[in-house]
Tab-separated table of C-alpha atoms in Angstrom:
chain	number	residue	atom	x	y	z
G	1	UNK	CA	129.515	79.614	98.298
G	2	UNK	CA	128.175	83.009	98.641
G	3	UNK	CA	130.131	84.323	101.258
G	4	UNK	CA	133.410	83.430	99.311
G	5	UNK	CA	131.643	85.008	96.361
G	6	UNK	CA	131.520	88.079	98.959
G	7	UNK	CA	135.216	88.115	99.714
G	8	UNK	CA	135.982	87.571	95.890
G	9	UNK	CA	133.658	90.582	94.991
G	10	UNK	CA	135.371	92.583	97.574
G	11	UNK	CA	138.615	91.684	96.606
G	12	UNK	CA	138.370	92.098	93.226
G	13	UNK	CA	139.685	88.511	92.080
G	14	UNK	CA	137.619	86.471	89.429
G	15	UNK	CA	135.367	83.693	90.422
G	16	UNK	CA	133.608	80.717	89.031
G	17	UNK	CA	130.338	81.861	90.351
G	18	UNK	CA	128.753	85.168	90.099
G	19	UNK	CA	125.607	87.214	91.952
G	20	UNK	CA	122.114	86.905	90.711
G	21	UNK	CA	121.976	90.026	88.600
G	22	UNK	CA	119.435	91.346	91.076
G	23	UNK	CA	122.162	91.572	93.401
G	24	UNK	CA	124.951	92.329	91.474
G	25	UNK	CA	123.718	95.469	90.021
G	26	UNK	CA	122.482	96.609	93.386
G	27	UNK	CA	126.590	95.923	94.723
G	28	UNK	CA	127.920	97.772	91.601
G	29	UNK	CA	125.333	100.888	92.991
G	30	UNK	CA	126.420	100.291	96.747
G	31	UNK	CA	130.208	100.420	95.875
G	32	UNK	CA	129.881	103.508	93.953
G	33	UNK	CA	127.843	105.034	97.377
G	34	UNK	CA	131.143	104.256	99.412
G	35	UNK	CA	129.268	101.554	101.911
G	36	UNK	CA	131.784	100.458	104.426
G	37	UNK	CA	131.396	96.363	103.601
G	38	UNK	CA	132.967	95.450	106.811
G	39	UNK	CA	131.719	97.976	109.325
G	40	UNK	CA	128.778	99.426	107.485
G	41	UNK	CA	127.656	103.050	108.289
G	42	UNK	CA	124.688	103.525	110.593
G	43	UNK	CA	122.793	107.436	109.936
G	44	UNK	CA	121.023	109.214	112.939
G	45	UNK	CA	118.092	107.448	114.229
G	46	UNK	CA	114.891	109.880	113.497
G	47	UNK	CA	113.847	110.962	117.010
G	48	UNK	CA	110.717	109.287	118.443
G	49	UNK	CA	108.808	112.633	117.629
G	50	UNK	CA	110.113	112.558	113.718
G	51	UNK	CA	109.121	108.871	114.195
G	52	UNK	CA	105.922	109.794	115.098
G	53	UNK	CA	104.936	112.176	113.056
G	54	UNK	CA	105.983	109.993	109.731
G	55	UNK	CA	103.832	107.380	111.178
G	56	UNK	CA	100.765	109.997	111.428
G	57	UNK	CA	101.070	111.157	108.030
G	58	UNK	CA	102.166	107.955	106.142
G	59	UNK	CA	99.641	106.293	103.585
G	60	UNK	CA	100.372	103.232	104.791
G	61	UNK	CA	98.782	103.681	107.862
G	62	UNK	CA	95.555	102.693	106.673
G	63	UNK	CA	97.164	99.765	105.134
G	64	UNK	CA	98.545	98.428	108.446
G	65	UNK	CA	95.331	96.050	109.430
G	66	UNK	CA	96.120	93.882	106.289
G	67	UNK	CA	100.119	93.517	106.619
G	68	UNK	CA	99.906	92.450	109.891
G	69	UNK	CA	96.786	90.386	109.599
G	70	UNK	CA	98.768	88.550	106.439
G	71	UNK	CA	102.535	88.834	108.161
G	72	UNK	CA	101.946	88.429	111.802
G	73	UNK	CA	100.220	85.512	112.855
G	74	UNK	CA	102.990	83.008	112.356
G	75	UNK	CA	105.808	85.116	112.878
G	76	UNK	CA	106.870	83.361	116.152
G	77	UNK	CA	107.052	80.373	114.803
G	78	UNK	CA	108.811	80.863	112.013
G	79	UNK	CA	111.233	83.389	113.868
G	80	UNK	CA	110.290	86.387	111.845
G	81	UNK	CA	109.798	90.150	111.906
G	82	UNK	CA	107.760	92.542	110.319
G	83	UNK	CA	109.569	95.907	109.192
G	84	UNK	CA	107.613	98.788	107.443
G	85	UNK	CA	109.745	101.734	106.224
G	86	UNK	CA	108.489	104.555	104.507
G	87	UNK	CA	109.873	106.013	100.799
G	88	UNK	CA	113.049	107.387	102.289
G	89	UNK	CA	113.634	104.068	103.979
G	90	UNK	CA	113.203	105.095	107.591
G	91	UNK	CA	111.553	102.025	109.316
G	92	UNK	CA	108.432	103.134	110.490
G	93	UNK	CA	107.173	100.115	112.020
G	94	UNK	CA	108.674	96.475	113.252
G	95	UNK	CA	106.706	93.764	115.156
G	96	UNK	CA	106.971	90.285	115.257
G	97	UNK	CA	109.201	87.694	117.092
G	98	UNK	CA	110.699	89.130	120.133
G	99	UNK	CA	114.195	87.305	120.206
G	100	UNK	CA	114.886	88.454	116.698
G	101	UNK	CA	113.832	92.216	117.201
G	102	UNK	CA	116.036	92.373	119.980
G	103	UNK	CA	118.546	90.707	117.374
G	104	UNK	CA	117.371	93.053	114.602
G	105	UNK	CA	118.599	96.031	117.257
G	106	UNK	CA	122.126	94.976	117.107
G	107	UNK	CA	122.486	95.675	113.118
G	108	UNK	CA	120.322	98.606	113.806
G	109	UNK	CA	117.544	97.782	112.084
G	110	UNK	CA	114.905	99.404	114.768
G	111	UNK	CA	112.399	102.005	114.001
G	112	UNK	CA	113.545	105.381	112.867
G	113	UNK	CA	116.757	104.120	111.383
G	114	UNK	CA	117.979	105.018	107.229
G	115	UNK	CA	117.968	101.382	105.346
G	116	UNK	CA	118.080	103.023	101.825
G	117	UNK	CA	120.724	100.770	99.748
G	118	UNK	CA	122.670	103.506	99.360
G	119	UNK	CA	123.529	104.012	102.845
G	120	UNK	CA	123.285	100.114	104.555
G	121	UNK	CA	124.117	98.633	100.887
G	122	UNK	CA	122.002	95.367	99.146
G	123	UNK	CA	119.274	94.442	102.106
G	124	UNK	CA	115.415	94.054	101.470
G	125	UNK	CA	114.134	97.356	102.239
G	126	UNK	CA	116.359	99.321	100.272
G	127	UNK	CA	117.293	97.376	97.236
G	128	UNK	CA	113.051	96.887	96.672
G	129	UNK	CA	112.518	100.110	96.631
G	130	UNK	CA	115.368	101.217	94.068
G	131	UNK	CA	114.300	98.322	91.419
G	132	UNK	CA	110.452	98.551	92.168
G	133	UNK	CA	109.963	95.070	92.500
G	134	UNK	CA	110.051	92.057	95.346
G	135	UNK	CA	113.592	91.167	95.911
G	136	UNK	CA	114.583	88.629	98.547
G	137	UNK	CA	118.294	89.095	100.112
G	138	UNK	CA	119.720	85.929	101.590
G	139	UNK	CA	123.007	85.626	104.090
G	140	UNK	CA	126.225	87.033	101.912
G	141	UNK	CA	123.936	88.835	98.892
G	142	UNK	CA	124.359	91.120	102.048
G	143	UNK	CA	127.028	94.219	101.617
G	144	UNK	CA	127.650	94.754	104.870
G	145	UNK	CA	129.392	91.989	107.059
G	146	UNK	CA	127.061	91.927	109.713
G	147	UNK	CA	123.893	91.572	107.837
G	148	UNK	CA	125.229	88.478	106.441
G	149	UNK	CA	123.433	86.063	109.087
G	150	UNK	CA	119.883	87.061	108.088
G	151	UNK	CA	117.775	86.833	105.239
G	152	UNK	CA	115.325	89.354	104.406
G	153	UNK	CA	112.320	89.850	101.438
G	154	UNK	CA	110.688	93.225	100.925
G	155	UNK	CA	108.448	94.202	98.012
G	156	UNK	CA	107.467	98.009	97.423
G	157	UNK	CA	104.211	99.335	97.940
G	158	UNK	CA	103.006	101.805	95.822
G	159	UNK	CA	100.101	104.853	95.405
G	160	UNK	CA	97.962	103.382	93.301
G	161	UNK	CA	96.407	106.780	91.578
G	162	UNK	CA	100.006	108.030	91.160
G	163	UNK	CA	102.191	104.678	90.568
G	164	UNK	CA	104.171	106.957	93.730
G	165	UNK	CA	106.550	104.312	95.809
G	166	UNK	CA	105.056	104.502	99.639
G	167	UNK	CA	107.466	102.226	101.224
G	168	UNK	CA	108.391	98.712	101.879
G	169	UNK	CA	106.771	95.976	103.408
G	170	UNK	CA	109.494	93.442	104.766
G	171	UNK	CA	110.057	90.305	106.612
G	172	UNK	CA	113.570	88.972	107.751
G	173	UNK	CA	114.911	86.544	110.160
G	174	UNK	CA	117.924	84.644	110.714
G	175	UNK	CA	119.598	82.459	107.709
G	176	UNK	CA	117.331	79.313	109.229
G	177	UNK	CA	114.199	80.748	109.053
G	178	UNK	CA	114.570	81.449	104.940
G	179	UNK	CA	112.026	79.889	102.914
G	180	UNK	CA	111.730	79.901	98.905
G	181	UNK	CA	107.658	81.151	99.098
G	182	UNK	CA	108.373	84.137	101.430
G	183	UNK	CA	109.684	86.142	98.683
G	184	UNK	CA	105.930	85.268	96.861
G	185	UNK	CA	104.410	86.047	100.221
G	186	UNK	CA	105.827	88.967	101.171
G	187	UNK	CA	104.772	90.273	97.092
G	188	UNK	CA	101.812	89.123	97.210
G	189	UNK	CA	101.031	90.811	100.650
G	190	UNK	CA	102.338	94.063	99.119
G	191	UNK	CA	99.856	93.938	96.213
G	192	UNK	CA	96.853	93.107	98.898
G	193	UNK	CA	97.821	96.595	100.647
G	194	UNK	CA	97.891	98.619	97.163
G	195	UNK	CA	94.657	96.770	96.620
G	196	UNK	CA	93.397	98.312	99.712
G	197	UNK	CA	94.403	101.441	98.987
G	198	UNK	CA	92.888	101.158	95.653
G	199	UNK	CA	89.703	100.423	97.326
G	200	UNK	CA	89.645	103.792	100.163
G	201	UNK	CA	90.223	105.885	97.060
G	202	UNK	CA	87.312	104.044	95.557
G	203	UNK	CA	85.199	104.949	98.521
G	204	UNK	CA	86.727	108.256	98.799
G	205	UNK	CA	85.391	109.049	95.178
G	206	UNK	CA	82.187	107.724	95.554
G	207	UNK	CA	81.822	110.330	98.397
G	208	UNK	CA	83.113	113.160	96.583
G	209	UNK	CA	80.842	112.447	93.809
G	210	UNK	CA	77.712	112.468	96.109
G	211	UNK	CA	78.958	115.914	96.992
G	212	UNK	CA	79.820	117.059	93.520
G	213	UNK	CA	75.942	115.982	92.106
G	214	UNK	CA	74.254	119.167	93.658
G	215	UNK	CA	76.600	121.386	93.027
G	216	UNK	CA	77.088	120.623	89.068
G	217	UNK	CA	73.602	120.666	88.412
G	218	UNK	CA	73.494	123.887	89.817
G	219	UNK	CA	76.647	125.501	87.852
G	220	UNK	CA	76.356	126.221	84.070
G	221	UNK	CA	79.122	125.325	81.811
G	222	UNK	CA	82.205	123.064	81.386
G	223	UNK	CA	83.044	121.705	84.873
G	224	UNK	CA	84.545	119.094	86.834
G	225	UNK	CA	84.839	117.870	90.377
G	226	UNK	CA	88.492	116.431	91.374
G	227	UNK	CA	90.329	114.900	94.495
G	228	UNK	CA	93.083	116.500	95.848
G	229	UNK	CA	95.163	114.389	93.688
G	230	UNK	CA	92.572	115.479	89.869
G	231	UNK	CA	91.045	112.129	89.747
G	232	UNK	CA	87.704	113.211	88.679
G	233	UNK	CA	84.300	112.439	90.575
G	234	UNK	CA	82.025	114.066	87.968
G	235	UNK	CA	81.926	116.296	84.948
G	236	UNK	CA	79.261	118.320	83.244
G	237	UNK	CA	79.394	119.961	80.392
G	238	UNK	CA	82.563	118.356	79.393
G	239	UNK	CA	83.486	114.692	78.200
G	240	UNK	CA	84.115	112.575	80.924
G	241	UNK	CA	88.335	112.620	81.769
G	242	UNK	CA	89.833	110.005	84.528
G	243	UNK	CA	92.504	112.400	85.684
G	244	UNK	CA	93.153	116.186	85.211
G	245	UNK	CA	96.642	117.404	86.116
G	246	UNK	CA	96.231	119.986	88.789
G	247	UNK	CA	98.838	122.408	89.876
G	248	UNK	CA	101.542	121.321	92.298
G	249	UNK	CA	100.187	122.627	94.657
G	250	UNK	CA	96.493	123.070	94.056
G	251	UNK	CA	95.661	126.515	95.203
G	252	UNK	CA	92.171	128.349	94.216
G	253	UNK	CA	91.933	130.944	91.581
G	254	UNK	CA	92.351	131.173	88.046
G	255	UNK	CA	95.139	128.458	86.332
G	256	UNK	CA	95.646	127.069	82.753
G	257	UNK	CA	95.366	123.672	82.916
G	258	UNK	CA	96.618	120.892	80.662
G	259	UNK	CA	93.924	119.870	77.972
G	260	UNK	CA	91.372	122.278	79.400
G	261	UNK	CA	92.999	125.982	79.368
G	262	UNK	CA	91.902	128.725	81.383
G	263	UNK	CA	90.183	127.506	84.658
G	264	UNK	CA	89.411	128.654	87.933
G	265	UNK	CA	90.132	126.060	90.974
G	266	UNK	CA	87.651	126.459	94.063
G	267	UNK	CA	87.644	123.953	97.145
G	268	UNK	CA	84.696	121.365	97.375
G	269	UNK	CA	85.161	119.078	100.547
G	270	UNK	CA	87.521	116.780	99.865
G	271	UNK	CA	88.111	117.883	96.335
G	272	UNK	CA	88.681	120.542	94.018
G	273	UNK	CA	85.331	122.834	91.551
G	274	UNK	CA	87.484	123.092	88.497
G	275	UNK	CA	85.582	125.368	86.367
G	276	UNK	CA	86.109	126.641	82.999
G	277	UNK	CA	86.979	129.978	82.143
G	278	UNK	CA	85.333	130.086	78.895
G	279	UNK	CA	82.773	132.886	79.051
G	280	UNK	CA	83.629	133.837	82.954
G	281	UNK	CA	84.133	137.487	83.921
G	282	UNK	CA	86.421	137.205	87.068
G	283	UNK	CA	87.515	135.019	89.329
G	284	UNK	CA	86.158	134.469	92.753
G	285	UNK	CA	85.869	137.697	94.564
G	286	UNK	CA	87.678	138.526	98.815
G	287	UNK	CA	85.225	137.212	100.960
G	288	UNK	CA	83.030	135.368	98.525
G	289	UNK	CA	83.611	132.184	100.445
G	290	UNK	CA	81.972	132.084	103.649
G	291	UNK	CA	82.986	129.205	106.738
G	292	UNK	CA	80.523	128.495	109.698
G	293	UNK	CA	81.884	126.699	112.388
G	294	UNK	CA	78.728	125.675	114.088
G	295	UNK	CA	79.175	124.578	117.948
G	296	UNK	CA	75.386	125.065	118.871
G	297	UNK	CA	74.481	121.476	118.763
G	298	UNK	CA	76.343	118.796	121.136
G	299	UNK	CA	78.321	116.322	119.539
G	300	UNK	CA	77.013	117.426	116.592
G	301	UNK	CA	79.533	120.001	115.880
G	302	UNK	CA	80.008	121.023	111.940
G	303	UNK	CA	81.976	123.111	109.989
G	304	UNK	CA	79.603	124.417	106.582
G	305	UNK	CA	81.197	126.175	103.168
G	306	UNK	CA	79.146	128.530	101.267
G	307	UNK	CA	81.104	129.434	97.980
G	308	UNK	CA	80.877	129.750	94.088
G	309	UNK	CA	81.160	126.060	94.432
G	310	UNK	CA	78.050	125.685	96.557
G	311	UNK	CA	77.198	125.057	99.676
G	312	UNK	CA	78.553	121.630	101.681
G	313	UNK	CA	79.037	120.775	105.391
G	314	UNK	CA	81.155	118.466	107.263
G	315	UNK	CA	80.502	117.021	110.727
G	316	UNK	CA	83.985	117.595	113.055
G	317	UNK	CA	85.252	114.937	115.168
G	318	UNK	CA	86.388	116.688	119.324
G	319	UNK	CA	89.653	116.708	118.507
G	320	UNK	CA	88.804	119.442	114.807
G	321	UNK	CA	86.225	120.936	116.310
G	322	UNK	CA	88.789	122.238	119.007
G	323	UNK	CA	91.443	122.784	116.501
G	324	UNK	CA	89.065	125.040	114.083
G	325	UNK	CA	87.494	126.848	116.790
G	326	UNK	CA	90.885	128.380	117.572
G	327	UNK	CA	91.647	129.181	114.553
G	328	UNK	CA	88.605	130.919	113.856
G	329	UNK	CA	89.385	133.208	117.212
G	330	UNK	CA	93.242	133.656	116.188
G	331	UNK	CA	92.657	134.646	112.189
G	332	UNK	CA	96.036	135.729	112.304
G	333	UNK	CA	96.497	131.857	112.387
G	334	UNK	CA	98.944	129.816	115.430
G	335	UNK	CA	101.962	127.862	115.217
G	336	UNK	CA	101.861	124.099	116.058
G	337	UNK	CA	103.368	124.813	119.079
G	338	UNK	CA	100.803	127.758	119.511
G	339	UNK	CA	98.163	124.931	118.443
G	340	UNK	CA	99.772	121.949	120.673
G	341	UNK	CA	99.629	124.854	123.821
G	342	UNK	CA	95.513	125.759	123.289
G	343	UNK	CA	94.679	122.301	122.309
G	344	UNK	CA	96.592	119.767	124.944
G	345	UNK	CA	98.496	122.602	127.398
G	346	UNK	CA	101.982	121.459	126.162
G	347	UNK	CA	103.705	123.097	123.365
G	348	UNK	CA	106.467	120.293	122.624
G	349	UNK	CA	102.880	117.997	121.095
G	350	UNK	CA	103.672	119.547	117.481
G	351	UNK	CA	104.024	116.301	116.436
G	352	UNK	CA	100.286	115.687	116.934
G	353	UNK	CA	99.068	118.502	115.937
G	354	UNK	CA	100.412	118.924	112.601
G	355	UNK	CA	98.933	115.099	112.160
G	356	UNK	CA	95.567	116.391	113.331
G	357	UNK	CA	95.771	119.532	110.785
G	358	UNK	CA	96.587	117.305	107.708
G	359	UNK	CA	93.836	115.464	108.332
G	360	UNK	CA	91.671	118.599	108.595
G	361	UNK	CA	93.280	119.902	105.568
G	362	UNK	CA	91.678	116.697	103.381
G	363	UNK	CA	88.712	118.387	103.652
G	364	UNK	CA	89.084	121.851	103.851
G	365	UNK	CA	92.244	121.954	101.168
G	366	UNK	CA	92.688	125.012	99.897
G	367	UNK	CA	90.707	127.046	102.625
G	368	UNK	CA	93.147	126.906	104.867
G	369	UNK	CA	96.857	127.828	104.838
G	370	UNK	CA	100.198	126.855	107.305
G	371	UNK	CA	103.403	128.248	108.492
G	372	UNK	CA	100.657	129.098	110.232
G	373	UNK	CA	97.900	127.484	110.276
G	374	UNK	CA	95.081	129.350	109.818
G	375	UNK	CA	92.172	130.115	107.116
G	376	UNK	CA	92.754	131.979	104.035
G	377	UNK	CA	92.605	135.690	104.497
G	378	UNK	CA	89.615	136.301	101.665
G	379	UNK	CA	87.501	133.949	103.196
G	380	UNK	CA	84.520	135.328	105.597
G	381	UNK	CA	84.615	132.791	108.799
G	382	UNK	CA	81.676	133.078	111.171
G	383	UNK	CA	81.537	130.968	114.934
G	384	UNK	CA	77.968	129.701	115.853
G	385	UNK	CA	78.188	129.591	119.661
G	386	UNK	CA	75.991	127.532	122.216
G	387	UNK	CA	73.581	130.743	124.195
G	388	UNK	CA	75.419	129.167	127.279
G	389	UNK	CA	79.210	129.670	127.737
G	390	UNK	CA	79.245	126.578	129.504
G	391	UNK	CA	78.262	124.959	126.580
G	392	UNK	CA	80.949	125.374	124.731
G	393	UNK	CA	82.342	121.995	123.701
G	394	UNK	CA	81.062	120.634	126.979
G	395	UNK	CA	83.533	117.449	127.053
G	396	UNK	CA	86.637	119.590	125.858
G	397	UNK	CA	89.846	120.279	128.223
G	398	UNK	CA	91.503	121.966	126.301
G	399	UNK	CA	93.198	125.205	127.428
G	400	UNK	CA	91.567	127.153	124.510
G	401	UNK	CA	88.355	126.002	125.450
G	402	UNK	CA	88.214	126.097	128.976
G	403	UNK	CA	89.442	129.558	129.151
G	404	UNK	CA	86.464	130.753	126.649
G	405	UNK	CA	84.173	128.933	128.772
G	406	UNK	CA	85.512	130.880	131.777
G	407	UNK	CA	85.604	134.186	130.289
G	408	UNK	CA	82.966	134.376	127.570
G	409	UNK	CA	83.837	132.783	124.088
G	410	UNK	CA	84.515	134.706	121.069
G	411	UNK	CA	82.314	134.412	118.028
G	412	UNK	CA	81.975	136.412	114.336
């Protein structure tokens, strides 16, 4: 019945029977996009770096554990894959039954490939993510001819601090394998993930705020602490507000701010010092914020900020410790290719690299800058350095490192 509903569609002739209105609408949007029904139109596969790199930076990373751990175990059995694309509906990630990946591969649906609706038509990944809601595609709902054997269900999963659409969680097999709970499955799996994220942002707070304590009670005035994204940690001063709209980006300095007025922005860990400007002379002077990278201590490597916000440290994992010592020597700041070459000895690692710097940059926000990378030119940066040479980030191989061992580090 569906498939001659298909040809009728296509055709143009009237028919007894009609699409859901789910799928309707989402044909009446892929005709207007010019989708090929019959041969379809494949876009350029990202490149395994892009691939990659998407995967590094994607939110739904951290949500990964509790998609497969809800999707996976059965998916053999029931002759089912996993797909994960991100908001521009690359597929980021696909696991699951081996016969039908290899299947999935001849309709292109592998990882790096474009399955927005408006360029593969009505499917599971895109269609979810245009009507923000679980939708379940079944044999000829399908636009394209050749994703007519397979039935798919993807449900969006969104930012919960921003209401921001992530990507898609979906599952799809061939026609046999349908079954009417996987639609309710593959939602409710999609809400556990948001509900994870939820929960790190939770945490994330609750860190922030231990932070924030010492440094409001030492400030007078109206003040708040934010995450990167304004949702507020503490206040004092001030009634208590869940979210304040930050600029786009956040940068430090002095900004008027939506509710509050004049402000000045300063970086605080993981967060933002929004302070305000009632009564304030000037903003924060060149050089009033001062960064020690200490590298004294083995393994215990941290990187402290001394500012109008305060003072707060940060222990560095190998891998930032590396990555900050550089810049420290280079203030001029490095590429990532300059960055991939001192840190792993091969230039074409950008892809890494730049993974490795945004996580740095949760921290340090608006203390350091890209295109380079390197630390804001009005802050002071001083390098604590171990008495011996040799000492210097004992376990590291990277090129930047083991030259400074061999030559005599550098250190402000």
């Amino acid at each position: 019945m569906l498939s001659e509903v298909r040809d009728a569609r296509l055709a143009g002739r009237r028919t007894a029977r009609a699409h859901r209105p789910v799928i309707e609408q989402s044909w009446e949007r892929t005709l207007r996009s010019g989708v090929d029904p019959e041969n379809g139109v494949r876009a350029g596969l990202l490149s395994p770096d892009e691939v990659r790199r998407r995967r590094e930076e994607s939110p739904l990373r951290d949500v990964l554990p509790v998609l497969r751990e809800a999707l996976l175990p059965v998916a053999d059995a029931a002759r089912h894959i996993m797909v994960v694309a991100d908001e521009d509906g690359r597929v980021l990630w696909r696991e699951g039954c081996s016969t039908v990946l290899r299947q999935a591969d001849g309709i292109g649906f592998e990882p790096g490939a474009d399955w927005r609706e408006d360029v593969v038509g009505t499917n599971g990944v895109g269609t979810a993510a245009v009507v923000g809601r679980p939708v379940q595609v079944f044999a000829a709902e399908h636009f394209v001819r050749s994703h007519t054997a397979w039935t798919c269900a993807g449900a969006p999963i969104t930012d919960p601090r921003s209401g921001r659409l992530l990507g898609v969680v979906d599952v799809s097999g061939p026609l046999d394998t349908v079954h009417p709970a996987t639609l309710a499955w593959v939602g409710s799996v999609a809400k556990l993930a948001e509900a994870a994220l939820r929960e790190r942002h939770t945490s994330a707070l609750e860190g922030l705020r231990a932070v924030a304590a010492p440094v409001l009670a030492r400030i007078g005035g109206r003040a708040a602490v934010v995450d990167a994204d304004g949702w507020t940690a503490a206040v004092t001063g001030m009634p208590y507000t869940r979210r304040i709209a930050l600029p786009v980006p956040p940068a430090p300095g002095r900004h008027r701010l939506p509710g509050l007025g004049p402000c000045t922005l300063e970086p605080l860990a993981e967060g933002w010092l929004v302070r305000s400007s009632d009564g304030m002379a000037e903003p924060e002077a060149p050089g009033a914020t001062r960064i020690v990278l200490d590298l004294t201590r083995p393994r215990r490597w941290s990187v402290t900020v001394t500012g109008g916000a305060g003072r707060w440290s940060r222990e560095l994992s190998p891998r930032h410790a590396e990555l900050l010592y550089v810049l420290a020597v280079h203030r001029a700041g490095r590429s990532a290719s300059e960055l991939a070459q001192d840190v792993f000895g091969d230039p074409a690692r950008r892809v890494t690299v730049r993974a490795e710097m945004s996580r740095v940059r949760r921290y340090l926000g608006g203390l350091l800058e890209h295109r380079p990378y390197r630390f804001r030119e009005q802050a002071e940066v001083a390098v604590l350095l171990p008495d011996d040479p040799k000492d210097l980030l004992p376990h590291s191989t990277a090129p930047a490192v083991t030259g400074a061992r061999a030559t005599g580090p550098v250190g402000r």
